[in-house]
GROMACS .gro file of C-alpha atoms in nm:
model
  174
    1UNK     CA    1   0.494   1.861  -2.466
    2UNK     CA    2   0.331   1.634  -2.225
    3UNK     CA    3   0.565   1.395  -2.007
    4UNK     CA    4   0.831   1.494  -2.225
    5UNK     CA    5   0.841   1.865  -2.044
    6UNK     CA    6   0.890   1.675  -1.696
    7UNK     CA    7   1.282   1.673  -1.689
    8UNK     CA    8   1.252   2.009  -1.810
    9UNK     CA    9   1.070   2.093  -1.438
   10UNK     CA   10   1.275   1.902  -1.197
   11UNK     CA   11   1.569   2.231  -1.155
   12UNK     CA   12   1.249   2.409  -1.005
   13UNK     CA   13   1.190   2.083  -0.740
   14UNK     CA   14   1.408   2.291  -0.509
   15UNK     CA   15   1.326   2.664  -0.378
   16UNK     CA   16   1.657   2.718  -0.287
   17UNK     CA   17   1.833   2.773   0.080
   18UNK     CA   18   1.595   3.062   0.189
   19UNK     CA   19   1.336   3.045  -0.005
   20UNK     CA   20   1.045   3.353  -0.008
   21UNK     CA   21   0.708   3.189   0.054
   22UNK     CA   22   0.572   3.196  -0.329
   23UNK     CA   23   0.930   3.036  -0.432
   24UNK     CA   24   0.816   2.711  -0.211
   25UNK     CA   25   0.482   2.739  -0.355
   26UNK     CA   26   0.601   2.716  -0.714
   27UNK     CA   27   0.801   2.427  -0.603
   28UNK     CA   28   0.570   2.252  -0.436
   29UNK     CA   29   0.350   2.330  -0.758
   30UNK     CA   30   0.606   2.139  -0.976
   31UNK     CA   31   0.631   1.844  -0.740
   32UNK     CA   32   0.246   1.826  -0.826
   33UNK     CA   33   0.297   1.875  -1.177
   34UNK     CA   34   0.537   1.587  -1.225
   35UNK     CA   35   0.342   1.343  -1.083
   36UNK     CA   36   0.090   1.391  -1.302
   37UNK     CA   37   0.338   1.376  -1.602
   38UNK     CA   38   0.442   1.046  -1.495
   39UNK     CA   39   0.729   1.039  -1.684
   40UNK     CA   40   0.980   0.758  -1.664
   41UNK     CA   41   1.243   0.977  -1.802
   42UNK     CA   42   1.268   1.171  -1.411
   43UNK     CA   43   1.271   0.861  -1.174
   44UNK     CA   44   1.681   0.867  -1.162
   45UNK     CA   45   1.700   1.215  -1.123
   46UNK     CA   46   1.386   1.221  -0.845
   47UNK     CA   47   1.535   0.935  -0.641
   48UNK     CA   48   1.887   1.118  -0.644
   49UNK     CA   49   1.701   1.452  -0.541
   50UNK     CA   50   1.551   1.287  -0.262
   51UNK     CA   51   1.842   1.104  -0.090
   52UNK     CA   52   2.076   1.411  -0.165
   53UNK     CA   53   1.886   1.720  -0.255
   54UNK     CA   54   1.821   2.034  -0.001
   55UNK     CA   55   1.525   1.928   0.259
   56UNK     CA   56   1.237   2.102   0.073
   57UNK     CA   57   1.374   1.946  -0.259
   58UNK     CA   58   1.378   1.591  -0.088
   59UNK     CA   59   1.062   1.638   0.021
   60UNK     CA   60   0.938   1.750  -0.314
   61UNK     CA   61   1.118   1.484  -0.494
   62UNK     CA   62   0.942   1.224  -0.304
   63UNK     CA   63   0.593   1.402  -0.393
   64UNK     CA   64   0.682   1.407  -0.750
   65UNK     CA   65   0.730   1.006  -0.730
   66UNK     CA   66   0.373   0.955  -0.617
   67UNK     CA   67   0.293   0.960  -0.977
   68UNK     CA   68   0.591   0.726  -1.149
   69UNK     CA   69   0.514   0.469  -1.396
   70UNK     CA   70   0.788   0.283  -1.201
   71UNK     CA   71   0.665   0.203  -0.889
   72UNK     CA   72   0.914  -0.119  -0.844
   73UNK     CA   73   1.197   0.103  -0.893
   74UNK     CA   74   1.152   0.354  -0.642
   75UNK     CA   75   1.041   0.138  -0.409
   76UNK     CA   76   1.351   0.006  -0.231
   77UNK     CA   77   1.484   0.385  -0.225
   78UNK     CA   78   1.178   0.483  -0.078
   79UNK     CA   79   1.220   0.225   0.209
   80UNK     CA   80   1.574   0.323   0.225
   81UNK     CA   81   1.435   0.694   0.298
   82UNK     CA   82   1.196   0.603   0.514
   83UNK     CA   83   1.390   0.382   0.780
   84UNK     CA   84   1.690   0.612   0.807
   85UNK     CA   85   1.439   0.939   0.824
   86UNK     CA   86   1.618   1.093   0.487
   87UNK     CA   87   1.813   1.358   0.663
   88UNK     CA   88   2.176   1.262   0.590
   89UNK     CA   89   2.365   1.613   0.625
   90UNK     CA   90   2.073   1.815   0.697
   91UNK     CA   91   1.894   2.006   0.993
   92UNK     CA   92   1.685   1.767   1.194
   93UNK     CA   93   1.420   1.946   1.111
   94UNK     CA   94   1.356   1.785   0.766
   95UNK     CA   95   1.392   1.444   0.924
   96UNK     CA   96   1.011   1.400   1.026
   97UNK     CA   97   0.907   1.571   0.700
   98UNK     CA   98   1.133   1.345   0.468
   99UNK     CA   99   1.007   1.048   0.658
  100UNK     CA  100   0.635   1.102   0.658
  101UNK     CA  101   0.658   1.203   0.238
  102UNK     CA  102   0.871   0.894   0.205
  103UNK     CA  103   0.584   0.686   0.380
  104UNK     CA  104   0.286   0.855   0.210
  105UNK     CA  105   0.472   0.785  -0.136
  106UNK     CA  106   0.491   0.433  -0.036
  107UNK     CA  107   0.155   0.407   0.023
  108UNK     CA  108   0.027   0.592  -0.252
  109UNK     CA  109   0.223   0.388  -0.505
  110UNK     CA  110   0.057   0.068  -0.320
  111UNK     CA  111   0.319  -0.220  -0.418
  112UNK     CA  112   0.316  -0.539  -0.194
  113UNK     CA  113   0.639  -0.473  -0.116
  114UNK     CA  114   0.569  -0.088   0.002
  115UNK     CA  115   0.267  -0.166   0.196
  116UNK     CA  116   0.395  -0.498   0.361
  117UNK     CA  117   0.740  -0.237   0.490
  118UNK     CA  118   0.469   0.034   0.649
  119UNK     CA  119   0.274  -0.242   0.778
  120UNK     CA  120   0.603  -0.377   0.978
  121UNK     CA  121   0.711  -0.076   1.065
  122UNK     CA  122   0.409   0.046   1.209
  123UNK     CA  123   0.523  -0.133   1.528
  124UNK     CA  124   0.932  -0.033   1.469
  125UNK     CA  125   1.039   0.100   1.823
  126UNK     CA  126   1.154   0.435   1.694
  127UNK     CA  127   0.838   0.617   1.775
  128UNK     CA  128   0.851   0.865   1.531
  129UNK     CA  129   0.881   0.565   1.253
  130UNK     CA  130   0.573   0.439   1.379
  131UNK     CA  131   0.413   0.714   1.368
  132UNK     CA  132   0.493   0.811   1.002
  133UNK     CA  133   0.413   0.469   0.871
  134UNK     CA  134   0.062   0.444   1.055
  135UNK     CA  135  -0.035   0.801   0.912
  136UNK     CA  136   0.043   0.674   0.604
  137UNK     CA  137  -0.162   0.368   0.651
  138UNK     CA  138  -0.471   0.621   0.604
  139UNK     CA  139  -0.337   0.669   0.216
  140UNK     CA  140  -0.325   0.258   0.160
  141UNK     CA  141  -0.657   0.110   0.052
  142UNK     CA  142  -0.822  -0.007   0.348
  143UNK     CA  143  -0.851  -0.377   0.303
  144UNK     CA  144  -0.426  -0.384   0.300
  145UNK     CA  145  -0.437  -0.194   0.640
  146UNK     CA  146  -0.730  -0.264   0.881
  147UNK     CA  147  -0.580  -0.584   1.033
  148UNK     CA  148  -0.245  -0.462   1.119
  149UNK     CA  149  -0.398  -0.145   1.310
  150UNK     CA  150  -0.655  -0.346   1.492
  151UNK     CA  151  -0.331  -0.548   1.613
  152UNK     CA  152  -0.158  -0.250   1.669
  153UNK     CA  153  -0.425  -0.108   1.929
  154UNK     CA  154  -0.378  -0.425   2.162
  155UNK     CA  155   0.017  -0.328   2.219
  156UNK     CA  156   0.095  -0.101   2.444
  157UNK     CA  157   0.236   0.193   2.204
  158UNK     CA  158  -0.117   0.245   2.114
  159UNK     CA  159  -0.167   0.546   2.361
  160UNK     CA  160   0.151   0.716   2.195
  161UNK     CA  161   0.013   0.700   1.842
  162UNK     CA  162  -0.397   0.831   1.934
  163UNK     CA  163  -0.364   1.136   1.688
  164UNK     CA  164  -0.216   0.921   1.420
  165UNK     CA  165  -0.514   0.589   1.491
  166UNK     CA  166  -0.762   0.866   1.514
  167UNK     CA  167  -0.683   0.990   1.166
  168UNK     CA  168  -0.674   0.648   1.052
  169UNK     CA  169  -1.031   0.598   1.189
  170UNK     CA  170  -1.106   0.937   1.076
  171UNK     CA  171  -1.046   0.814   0.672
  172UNK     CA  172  -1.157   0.486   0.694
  173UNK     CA  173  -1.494   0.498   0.902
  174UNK     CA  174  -1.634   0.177   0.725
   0.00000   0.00000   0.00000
């Protein structure tokens, strides 16, 4: 069936309220799954999932997108997700998560547009924002990135983001 099986997948995107460990697993299986399918017919249905679905569906939602054949479209929701930390009516818990998925998806997809919003809010004020968008810096190509974390380590909320530069470092050595 190819691409055409992907909406077929997307009930399975969420592993339910208390979900047994092989149940977020699968899920996190199909999230895989459906990126690789990248099917246009799922984009609606993944961008509603992951500004209203359950936390581990959100998350999964916004995995399943690194693979669209729309990146322009999920774009602006994807910025949307990532400012506001994605965790409308949910535990805080999933706020971090939703955030840092909604980041790496954005840099994974690569559009101007994506990587020019991580590169600005790599020095928001919200630490945790900053954070999440330099981590996912390490997923951009390098040449898109380099400059804005070598301005990054003159400001002073360099010492609150070592783990995340170091990782940085860590992937692009060159």
């Amino acid at each position: 069936l190819g691409a055409a099986a992907a909406p077929l997948m997307l009930p399975y995107l969420d592993p339910g309220l208390r979900p047994a460990k092989g149940e977020v697993f699968r899920a996190e299986l199909m999230a895989e799954v459906i990126a690789d399918l990248s099917s246009p017919a799922v984009t609606d249905e993944l961008i509603r999932m992951a500004e209203e679905g359950s936390g581990l569906a959100r998350v999964n939602a916004l995995t399943a997108m690194t693979g669209t054949p729309e990146p322009g479209r999920v774009t602006g929701p994807l910025k949307r997700i990532a400012s506001s930390g994605g965790a409308v009516g949910l535990p805080a818990e999933f706020g971090a998560a939703i955030r840092e998925a909604a980041f790496s998806t954005l840099a994974i997809l690569g559009t101007t547009e994506g990587i020019d919003f991580i590169k600005a809010k790599v020095a928001d004020p919200n630490a945790a924002v900053a954070a999440a968008a330099l981590a996912a810096l390490k997923a951009a190509p390098v040449e898109t990135s380099a400059g804005v974390v070598l301005q990054l380590l003159t400001t002073p909320a360099a010492p609150g983001l070592a783990l995340e530069l170091v990782a940085f470092y860590d992937q692009h050595s060159e």
